[in-house]
PDB file of C-alpha atoms in Angstrom:
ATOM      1  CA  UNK V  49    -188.302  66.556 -25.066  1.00 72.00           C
ATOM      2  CA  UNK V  50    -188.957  64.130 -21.950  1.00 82.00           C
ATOM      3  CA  UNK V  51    -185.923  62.151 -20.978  1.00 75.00           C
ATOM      4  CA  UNK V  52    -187.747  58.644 -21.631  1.00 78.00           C
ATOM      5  CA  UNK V  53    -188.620  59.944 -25.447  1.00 79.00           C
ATOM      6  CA  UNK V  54    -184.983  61.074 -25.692  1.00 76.00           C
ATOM      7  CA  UNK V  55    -183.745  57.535 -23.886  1.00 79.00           C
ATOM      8  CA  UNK V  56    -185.560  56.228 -26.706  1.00 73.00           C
ATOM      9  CA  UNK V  57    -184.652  57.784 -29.439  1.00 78.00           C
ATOM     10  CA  UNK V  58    -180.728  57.218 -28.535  1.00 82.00           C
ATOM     11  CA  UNK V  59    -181.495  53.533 -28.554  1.00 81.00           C
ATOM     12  CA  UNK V  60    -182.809  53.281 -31.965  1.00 81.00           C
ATOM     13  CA  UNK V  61    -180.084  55.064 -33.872  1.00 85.00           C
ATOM     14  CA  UNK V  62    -177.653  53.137 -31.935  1.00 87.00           C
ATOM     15  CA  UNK V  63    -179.622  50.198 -33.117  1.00 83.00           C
ATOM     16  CA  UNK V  64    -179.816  51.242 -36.625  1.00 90.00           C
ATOM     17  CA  UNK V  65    -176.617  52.274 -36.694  1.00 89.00           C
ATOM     18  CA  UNK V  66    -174.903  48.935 -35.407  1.00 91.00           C
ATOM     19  CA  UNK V  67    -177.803  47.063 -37.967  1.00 94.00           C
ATOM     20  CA  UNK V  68    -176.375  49.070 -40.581  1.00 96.00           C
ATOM     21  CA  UNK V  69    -172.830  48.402 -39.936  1.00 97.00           C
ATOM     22  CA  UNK V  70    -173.016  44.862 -39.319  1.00 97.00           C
ATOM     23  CA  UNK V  71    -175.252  44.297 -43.127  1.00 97.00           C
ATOM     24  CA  UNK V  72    -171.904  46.473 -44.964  1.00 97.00           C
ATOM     25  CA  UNK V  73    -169.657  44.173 -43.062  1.00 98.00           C
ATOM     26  CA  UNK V  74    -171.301  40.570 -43.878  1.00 98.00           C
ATOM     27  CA  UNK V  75    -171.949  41.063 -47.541  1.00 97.00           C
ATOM     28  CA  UNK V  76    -169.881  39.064 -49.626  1.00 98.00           C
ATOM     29  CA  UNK V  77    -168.869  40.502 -53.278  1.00 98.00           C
ATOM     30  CA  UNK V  78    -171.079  41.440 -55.681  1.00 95.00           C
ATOM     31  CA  UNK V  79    -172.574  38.989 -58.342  1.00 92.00           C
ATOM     32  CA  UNK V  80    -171.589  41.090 -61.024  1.00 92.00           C
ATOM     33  CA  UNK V  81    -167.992  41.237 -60.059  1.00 93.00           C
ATOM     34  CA  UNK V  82    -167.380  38.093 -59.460  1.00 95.00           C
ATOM     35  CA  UNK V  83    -166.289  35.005 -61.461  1.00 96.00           C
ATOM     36  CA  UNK V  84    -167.730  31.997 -62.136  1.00 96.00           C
ATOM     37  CA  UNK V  85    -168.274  28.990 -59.191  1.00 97.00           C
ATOM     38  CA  UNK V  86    -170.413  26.904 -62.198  1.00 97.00           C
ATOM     39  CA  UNK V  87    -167.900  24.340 -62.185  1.00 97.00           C
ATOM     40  CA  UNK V  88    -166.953  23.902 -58.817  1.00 98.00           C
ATOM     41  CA  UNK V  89    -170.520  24.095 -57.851  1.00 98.00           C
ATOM     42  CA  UNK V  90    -170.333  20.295 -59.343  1.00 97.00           C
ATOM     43  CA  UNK V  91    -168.550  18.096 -56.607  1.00 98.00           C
ATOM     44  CA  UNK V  92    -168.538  17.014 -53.357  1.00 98.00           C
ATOM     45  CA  UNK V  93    -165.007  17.740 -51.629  1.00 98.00           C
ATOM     46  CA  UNK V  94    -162.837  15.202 -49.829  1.00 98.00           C
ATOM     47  CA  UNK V  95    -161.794  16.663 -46.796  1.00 98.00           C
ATOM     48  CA  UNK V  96    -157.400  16.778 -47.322  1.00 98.00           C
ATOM     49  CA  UNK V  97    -157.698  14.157 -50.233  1.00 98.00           C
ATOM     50  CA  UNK V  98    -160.074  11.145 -49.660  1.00 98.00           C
ATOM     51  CA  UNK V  99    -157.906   9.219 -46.931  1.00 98.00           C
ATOM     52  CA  UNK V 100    -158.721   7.377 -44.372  1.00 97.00           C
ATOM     53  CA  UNK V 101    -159.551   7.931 -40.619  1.00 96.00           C
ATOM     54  CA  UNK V 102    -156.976   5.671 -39.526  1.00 96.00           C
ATOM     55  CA  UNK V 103    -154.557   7.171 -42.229  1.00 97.00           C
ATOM     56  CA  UNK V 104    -153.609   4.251 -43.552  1.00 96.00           C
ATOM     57  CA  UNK V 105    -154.028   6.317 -46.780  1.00 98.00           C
ATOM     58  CA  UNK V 106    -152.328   9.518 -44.719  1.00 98.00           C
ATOM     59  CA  UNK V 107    -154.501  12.874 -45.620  1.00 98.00           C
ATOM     60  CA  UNK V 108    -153.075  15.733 -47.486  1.00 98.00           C
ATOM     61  CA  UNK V 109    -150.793  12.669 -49.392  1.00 98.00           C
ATOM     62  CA  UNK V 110    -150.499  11.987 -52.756  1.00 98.00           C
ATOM     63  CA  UNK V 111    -152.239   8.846 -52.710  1.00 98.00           C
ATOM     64  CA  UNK V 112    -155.206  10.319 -50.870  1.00 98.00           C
ATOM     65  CA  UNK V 113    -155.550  12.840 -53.889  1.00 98.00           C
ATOM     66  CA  UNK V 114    -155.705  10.173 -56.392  1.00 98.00           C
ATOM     67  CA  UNK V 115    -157.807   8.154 -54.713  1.00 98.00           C
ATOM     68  CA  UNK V 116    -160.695  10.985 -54.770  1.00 98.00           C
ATOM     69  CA  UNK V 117    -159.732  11.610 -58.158  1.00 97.00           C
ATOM     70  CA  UNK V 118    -160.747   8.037 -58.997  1.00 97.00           C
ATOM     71  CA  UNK V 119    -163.405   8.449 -57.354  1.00 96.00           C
ATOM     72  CA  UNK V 120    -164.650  11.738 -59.531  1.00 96.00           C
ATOM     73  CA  UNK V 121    -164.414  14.184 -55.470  1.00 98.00           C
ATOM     74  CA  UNK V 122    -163.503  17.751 -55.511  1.00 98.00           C
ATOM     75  CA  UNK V 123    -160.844  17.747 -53.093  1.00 98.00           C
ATOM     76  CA  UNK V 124    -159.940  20.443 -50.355  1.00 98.00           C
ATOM     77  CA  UNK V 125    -155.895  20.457 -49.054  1.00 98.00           C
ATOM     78  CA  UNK V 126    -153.984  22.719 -47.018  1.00 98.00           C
ATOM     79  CA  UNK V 127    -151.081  25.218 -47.946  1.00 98.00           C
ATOM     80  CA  UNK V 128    -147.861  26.667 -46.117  1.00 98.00           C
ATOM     81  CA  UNK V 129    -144.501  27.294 -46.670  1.00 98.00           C
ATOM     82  CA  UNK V 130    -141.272  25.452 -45.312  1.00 97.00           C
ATOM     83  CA  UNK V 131    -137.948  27.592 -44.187  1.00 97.00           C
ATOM     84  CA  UNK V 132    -136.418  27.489 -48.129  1.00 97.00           C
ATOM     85  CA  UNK V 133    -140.004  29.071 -49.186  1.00 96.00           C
ATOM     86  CA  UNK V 134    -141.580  26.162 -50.955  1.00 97.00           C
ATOM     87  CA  UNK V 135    -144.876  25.501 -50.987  1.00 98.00           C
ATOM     88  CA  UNK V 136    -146.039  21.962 -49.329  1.00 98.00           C
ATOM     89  CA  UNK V 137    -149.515  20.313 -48.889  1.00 98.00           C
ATOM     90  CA  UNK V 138    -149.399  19.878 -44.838  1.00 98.00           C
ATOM     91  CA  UNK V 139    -152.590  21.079 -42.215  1.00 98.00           C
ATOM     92  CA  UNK V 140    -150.601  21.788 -38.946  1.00 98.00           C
ATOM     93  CA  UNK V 141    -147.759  24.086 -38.293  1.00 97.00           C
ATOM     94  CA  UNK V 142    -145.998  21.101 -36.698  1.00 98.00           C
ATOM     95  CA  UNK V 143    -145.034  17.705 -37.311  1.00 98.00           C
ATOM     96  CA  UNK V 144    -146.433  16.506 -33.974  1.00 98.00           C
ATOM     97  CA  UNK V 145    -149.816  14.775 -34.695  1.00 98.00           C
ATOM     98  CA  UNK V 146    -148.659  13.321 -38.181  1.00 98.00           C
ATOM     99  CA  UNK V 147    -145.191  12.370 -38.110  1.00 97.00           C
ATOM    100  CA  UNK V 148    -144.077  12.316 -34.237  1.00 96.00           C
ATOM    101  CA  UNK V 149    -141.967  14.937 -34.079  1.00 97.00           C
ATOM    102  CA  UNK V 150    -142.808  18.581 -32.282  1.00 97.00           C
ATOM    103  CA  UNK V 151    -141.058  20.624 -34.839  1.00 97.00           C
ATOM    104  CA  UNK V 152    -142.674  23.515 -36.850  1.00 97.00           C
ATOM    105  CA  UNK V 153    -143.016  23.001 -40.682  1.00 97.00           C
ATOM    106  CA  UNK V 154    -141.780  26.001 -41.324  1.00 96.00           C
ATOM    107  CA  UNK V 155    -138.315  25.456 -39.734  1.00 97.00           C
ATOM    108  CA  UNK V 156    -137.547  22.882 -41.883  1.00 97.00           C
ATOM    109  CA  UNK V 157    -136.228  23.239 -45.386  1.00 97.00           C
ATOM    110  CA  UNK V 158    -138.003  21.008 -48.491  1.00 95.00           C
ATOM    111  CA  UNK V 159    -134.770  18.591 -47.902  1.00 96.00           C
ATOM    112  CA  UNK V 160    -135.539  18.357 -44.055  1.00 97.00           C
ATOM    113  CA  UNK V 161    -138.842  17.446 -44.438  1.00 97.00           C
ATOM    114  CA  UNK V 162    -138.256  14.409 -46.677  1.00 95.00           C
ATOM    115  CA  UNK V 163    -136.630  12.319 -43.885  1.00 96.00           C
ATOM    116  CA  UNK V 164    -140.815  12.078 -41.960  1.00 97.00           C
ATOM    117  CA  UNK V 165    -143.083  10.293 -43.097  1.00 97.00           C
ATOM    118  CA  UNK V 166    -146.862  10.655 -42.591  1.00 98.00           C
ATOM    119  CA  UNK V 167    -148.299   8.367 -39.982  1.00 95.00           C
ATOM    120  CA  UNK V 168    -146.082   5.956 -40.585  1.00 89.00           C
ATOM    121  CA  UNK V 169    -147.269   5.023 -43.884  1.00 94.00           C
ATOM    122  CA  UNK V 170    -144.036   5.621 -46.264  1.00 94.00           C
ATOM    123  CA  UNK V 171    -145.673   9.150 -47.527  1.00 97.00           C
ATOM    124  CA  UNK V 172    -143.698  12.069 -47.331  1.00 97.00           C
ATOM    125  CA  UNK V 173    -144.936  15.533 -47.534  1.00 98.00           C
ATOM    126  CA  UNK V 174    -145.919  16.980 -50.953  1.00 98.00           C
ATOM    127  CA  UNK V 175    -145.260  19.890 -52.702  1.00 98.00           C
ATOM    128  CA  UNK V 176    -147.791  21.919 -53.898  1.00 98.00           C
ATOM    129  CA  UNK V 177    -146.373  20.929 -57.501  1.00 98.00           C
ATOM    130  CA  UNK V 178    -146.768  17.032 -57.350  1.00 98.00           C
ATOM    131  CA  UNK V 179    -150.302  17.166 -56.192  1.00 98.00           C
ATOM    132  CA  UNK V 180    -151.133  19.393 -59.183  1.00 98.00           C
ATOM    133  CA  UNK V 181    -149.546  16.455 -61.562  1.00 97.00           C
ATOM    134  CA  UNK V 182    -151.356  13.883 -59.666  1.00 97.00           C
ATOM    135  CA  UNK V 183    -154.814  15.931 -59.902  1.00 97.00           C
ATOM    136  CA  UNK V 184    -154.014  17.118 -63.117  1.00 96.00           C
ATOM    137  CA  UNK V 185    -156.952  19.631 -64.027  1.00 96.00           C
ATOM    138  CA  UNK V 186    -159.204  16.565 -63.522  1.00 96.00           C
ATOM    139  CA  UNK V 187    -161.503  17.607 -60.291  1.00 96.00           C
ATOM    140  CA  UNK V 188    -161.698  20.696 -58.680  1.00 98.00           C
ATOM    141  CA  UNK V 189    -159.987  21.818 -55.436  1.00 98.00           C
ATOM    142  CA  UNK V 190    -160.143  23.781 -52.631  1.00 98.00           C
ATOM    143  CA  UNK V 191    -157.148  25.532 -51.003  1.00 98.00           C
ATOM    144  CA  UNK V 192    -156.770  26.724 -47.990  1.00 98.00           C
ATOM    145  CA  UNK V 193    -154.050  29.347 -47.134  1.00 98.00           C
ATOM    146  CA  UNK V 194    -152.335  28.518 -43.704  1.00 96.00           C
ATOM    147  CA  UNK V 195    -151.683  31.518 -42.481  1.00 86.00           C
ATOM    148  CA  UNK V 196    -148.328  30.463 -40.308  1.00 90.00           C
ATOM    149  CA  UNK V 197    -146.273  32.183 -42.536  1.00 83.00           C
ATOM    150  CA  UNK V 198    -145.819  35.548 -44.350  1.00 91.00           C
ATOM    151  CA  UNK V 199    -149.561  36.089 -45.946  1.00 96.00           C
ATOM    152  CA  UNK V 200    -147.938  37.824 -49.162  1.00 97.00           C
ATOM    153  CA  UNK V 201    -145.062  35.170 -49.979  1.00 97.00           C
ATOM    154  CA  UNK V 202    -147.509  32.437 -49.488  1.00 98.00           C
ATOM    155  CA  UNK V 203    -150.243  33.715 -51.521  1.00 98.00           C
ATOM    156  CA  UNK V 204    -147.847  34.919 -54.527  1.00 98.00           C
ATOM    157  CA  UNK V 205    -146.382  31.701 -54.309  1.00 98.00           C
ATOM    158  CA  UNK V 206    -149.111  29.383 -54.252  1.00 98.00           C
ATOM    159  CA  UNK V 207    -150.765  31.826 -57.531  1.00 98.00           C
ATOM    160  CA  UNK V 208    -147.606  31.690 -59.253  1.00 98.00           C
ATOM    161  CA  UNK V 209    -147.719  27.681 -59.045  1.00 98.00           C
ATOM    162  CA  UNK V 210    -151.288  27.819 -60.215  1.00 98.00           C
ATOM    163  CA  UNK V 211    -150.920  30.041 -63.523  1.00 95.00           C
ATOM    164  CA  UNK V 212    -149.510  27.541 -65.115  1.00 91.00           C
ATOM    165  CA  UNK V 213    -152.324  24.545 -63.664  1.00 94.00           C
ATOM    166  CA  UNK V 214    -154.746  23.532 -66.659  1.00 92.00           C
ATOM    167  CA  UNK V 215    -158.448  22.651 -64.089  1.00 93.00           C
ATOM    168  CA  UNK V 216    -160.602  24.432 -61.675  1.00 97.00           C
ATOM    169  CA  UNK V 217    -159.436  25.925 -57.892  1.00 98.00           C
ATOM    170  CA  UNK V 218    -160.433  28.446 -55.660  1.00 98.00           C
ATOM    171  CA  UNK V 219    -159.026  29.609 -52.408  1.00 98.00           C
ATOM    172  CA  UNK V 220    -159.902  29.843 -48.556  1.00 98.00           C
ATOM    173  CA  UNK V 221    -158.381  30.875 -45.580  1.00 98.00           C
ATOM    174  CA  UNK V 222    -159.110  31.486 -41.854  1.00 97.00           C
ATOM    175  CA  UNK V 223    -157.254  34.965 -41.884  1.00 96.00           C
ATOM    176  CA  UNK V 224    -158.891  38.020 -43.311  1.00 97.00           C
ATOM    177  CA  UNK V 225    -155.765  38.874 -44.669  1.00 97.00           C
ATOM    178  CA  UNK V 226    -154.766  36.012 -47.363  1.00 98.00           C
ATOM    179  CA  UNK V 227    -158.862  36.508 -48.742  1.00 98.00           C
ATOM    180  CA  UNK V 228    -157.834  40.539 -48.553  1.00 98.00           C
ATOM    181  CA  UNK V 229    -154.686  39.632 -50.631  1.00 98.00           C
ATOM    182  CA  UNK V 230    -156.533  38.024 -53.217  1.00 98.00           C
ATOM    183  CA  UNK V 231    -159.522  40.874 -53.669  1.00 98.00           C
ATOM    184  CA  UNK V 232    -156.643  43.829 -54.008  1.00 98.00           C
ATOM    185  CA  UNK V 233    -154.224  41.049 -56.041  1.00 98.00           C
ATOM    186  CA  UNK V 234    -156.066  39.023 -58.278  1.00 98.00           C
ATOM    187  CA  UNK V 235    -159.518  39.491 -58.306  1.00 98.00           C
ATOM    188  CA  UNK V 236    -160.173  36.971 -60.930  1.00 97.00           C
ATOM    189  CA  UNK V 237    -159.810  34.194 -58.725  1.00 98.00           C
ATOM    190  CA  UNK V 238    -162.759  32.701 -56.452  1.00 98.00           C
ATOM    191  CA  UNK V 239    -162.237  33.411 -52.995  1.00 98.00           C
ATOM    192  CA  UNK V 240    -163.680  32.391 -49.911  1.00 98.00           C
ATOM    193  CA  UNK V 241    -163.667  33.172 -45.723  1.00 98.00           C
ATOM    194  CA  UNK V 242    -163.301  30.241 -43.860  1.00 98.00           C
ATOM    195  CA  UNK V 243    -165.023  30.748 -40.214  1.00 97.00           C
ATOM    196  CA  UNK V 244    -165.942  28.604 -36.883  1.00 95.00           C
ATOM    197  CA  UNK V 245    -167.692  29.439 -33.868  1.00 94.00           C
ATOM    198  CA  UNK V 246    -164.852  31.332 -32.756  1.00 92.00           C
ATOM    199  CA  UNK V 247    -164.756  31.931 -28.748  1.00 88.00           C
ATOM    200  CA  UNK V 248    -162.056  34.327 -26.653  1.00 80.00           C
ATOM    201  CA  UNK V 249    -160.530  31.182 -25.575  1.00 85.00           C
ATOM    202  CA  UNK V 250    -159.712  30.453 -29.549  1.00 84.00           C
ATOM    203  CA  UNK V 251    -156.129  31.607 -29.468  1.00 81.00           C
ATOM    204  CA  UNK V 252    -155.451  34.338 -30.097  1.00 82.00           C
ATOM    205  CA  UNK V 253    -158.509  35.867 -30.366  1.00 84.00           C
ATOM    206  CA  UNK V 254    -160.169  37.908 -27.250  1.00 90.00           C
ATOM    207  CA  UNK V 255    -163.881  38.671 -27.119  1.00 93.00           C
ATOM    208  CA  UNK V 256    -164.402  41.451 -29.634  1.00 92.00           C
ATOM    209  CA  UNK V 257    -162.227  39.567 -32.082  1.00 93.00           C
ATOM    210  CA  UNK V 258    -164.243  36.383 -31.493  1.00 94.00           C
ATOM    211  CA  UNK V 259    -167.620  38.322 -32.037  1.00 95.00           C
ATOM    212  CA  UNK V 260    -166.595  40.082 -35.077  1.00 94.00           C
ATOM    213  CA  UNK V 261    -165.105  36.714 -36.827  1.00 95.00           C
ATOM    214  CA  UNK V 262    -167.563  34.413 -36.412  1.00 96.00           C
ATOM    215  CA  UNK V 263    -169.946  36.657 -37.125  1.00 97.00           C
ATOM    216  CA  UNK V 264    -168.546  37.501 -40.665  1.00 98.00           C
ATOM    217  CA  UNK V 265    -167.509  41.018 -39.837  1.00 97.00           C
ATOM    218  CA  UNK V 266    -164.145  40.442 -41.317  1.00 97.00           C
ATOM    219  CA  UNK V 267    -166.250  39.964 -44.996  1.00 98.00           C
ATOM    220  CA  UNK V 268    -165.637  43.867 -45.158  1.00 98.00           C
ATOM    221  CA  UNK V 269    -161.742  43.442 -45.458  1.00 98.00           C
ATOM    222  CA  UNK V 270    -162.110  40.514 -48.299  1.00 98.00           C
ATOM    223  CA  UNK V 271    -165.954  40.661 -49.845  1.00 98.00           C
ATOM    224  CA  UNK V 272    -165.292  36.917 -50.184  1.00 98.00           C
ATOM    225  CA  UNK V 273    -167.352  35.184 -53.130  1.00 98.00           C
ATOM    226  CA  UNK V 274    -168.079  32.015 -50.655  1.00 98.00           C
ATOM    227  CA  UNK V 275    -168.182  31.845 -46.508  1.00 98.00           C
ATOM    228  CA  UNK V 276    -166.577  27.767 -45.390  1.00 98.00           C
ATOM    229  CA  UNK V 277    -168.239  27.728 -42.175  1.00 98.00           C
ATOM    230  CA  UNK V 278    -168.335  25.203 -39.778  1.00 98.00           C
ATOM    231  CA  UNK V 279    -170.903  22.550 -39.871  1.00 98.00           C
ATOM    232  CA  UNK V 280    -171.966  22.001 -36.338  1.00 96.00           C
ATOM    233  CA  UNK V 281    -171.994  26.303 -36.287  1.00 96.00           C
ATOM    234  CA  UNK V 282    -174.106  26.861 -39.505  1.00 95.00           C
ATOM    235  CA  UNK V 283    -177.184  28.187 -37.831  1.00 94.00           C
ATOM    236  CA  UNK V 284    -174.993  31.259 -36.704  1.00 97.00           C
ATOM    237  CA  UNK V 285    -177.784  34.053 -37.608  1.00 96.00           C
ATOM    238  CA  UNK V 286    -174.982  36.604 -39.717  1.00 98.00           C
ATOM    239  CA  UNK V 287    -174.289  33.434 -41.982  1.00 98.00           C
ATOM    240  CA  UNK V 288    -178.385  32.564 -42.100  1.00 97.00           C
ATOM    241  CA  UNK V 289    -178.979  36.220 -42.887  1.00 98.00           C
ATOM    242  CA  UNK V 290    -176.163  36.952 -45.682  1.00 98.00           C
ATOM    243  CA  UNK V 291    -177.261  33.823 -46.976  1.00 97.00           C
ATOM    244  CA  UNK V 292    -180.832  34.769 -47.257  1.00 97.00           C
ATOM    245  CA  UNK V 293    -180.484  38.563 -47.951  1.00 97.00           C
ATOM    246  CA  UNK V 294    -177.017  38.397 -50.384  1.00 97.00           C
ATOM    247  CA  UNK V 295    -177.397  35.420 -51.934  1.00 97.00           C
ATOM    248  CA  UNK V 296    -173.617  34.060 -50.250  1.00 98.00           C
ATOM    249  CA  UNK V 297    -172.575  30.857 -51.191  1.00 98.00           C
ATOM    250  CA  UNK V 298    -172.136  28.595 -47.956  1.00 98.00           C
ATOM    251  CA  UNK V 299    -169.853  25.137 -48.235  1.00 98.00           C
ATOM    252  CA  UNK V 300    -169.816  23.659 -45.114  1.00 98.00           C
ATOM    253  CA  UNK V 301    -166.852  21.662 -43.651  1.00 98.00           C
ATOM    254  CA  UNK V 302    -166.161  19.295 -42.205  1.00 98.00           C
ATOM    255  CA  UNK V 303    -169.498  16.456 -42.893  1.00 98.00           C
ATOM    256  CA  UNK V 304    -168.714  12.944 -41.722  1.00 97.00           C
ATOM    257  CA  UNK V 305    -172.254  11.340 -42.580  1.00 96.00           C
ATOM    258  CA  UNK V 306    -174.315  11.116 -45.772  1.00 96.00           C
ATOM    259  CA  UNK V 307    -177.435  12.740 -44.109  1.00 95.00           C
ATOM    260  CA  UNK V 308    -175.493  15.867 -43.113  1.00 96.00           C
ATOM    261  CA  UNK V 309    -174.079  16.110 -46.834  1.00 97.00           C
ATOM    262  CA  UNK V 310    -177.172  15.539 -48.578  1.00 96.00           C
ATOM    263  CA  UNK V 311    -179.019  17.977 -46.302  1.00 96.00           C
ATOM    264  CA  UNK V 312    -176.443  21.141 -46.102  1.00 97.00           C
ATOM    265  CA  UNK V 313    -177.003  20.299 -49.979  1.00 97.00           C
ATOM    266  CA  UNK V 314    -180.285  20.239 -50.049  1.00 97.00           C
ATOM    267  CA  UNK V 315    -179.609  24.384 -49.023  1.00 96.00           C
ATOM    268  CA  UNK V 316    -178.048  24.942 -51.367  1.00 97.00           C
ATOM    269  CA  UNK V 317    -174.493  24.773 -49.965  1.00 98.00           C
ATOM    270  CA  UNK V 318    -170.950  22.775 -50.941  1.00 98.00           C
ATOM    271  CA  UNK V 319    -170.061  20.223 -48.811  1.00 98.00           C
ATOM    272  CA  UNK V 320    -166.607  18.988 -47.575  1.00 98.00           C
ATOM    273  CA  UNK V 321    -166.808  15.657 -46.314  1.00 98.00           C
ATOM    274  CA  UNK V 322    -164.334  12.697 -44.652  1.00 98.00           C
ATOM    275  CA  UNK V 323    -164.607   8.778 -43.840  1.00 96.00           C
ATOM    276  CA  UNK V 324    -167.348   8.017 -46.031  1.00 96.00           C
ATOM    277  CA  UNK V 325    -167.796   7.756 -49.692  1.00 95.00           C
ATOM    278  CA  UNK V 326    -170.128  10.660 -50.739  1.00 94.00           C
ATOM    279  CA  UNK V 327    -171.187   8.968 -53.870  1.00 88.00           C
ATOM    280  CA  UNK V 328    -173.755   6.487 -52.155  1.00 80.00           C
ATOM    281  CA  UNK V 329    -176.602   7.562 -50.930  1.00 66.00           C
ATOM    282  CA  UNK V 330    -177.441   5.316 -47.941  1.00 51.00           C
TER     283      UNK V 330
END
């Protein structure tokens, strides 16, 4: 066989090979495995409660959940654990950007925590539990698992809370590992991948890392039932093509104008939103 013929050749199976490999990865579980999104499907999501962008109403409080209950929102909020293991409603792993102080969350004990406030505003930092009373099976939500902590204590914690929570949830996480948890754990639970245009210089990723997460090769480890990808990213081709070819559900985070949410929507995908009310359409 000539050399070019054989050059060829090698190129092709490589090609197939790596096209092959890269369509197991980015499939997300099977249809006929996985529960119901019907409900959920519903709502628009207000991005850590429906606050506002000067935090007035802090996000992630308790009076930003109620207000996008009022206001009949889905609503998206962040998990982690303090030092004493409970389970608080808080995005960072510091205190830095919301209550002034450059001290890890998870340092701090429940009784610690209670002496910050958010912003300024006279909110404190919730637990998990009082945000269920205050949304109280009445809108849907979407939680994301920080993964600052130990993956299994936070995600047996945060399922245990929710077993005995009377409304509709699903979870998210950046790390492959919490959405893992979940498919070996408790497969009955909606799951989903959250992803970004991920770069080396995204701590602490490198370059392969980078490649293989924001191009949904991590959907091997937890055959997610939904990909949260970012916005301003959503044209990445993986996403476009397990869209298209698997039928994955996309909700895309984080839209801060009408248009955007009404056309990710018209695509067929959820949308979390802030600092506009998602019920007008103007």
């Amino acid at each position: 066989m000539p050399l070019p013929t054989l050059i060829f050749l090698i190129v092709v199976a490589v090609v197939l090979v790596y096209l092959g490999i890269w369509l197991y990865c980015i499939r997300p579980r099977s249809a006929s495995d996985a529960p119901s999104t019907t409900e959920l499907a519903k709502y628009d999501y207000a991005h850590r409660g429906y606050y506002e962008k000067d935090q007035s109403i802090p996000e992630n409080s308790l009076p930003a959940f109620q207000r996008a209950v009022s206001k009949g929102f889905g609503v998206e909020l962040d998990l982690q654990l303090t030092a004493d293991g409970q389970v608080v409603v808080f995005h960072d792993d510091t205190l830095k950007r919301m209550c002034g102080v450059d001290v890890p969350v998870s340092s701090l004990t429940w009784e610690q925590l209670q002496q910050y406030t958010l912003a300024d505003s006279g909110e404190k930092i919730p637990l998990f539990t009082q945000v269920l009373k205050v949304m109280n099976g009445r809108t849907p939500m979407i939680i994301e698992l920080k993964p600052y902590q130990d993956v299994e204590a936070l995600c047996s914690k945060t399922y245990e809370i929710l077993l005995r929570y009377k409304g509709p949830w699903c979870v998210e996480s950046f790390s492959p590992l919490v959405v893992k948890w979940f498919r070996k754990n408790k497969p009955d639970v909606v799951r989903g991948q959250l992803m970004a245009r991920f770069t080396h210089k995204d701590k602490p990723l490198n370059l392969i890392t980078a490649f293989l997460a924001r191009n949904l090769f991590v959907n091997a480890m937890g055959r997610p039932d939904f990909v949260a990808y970012d916005v301003d990213a959503r044209k990445n081709w993986s996403l476009r093509t397990a869209r298209r070819l698997f039928h994955l559900q996309e909700v895309s985070w984080t839209i801060r104008t009408p248009q955007q949410l009404w056309a990710v929507k018209a695509e067929g995908a959820w949308g979390i939103f802030e600092h506009f009310d998602a019920s007008k359409r103007k």
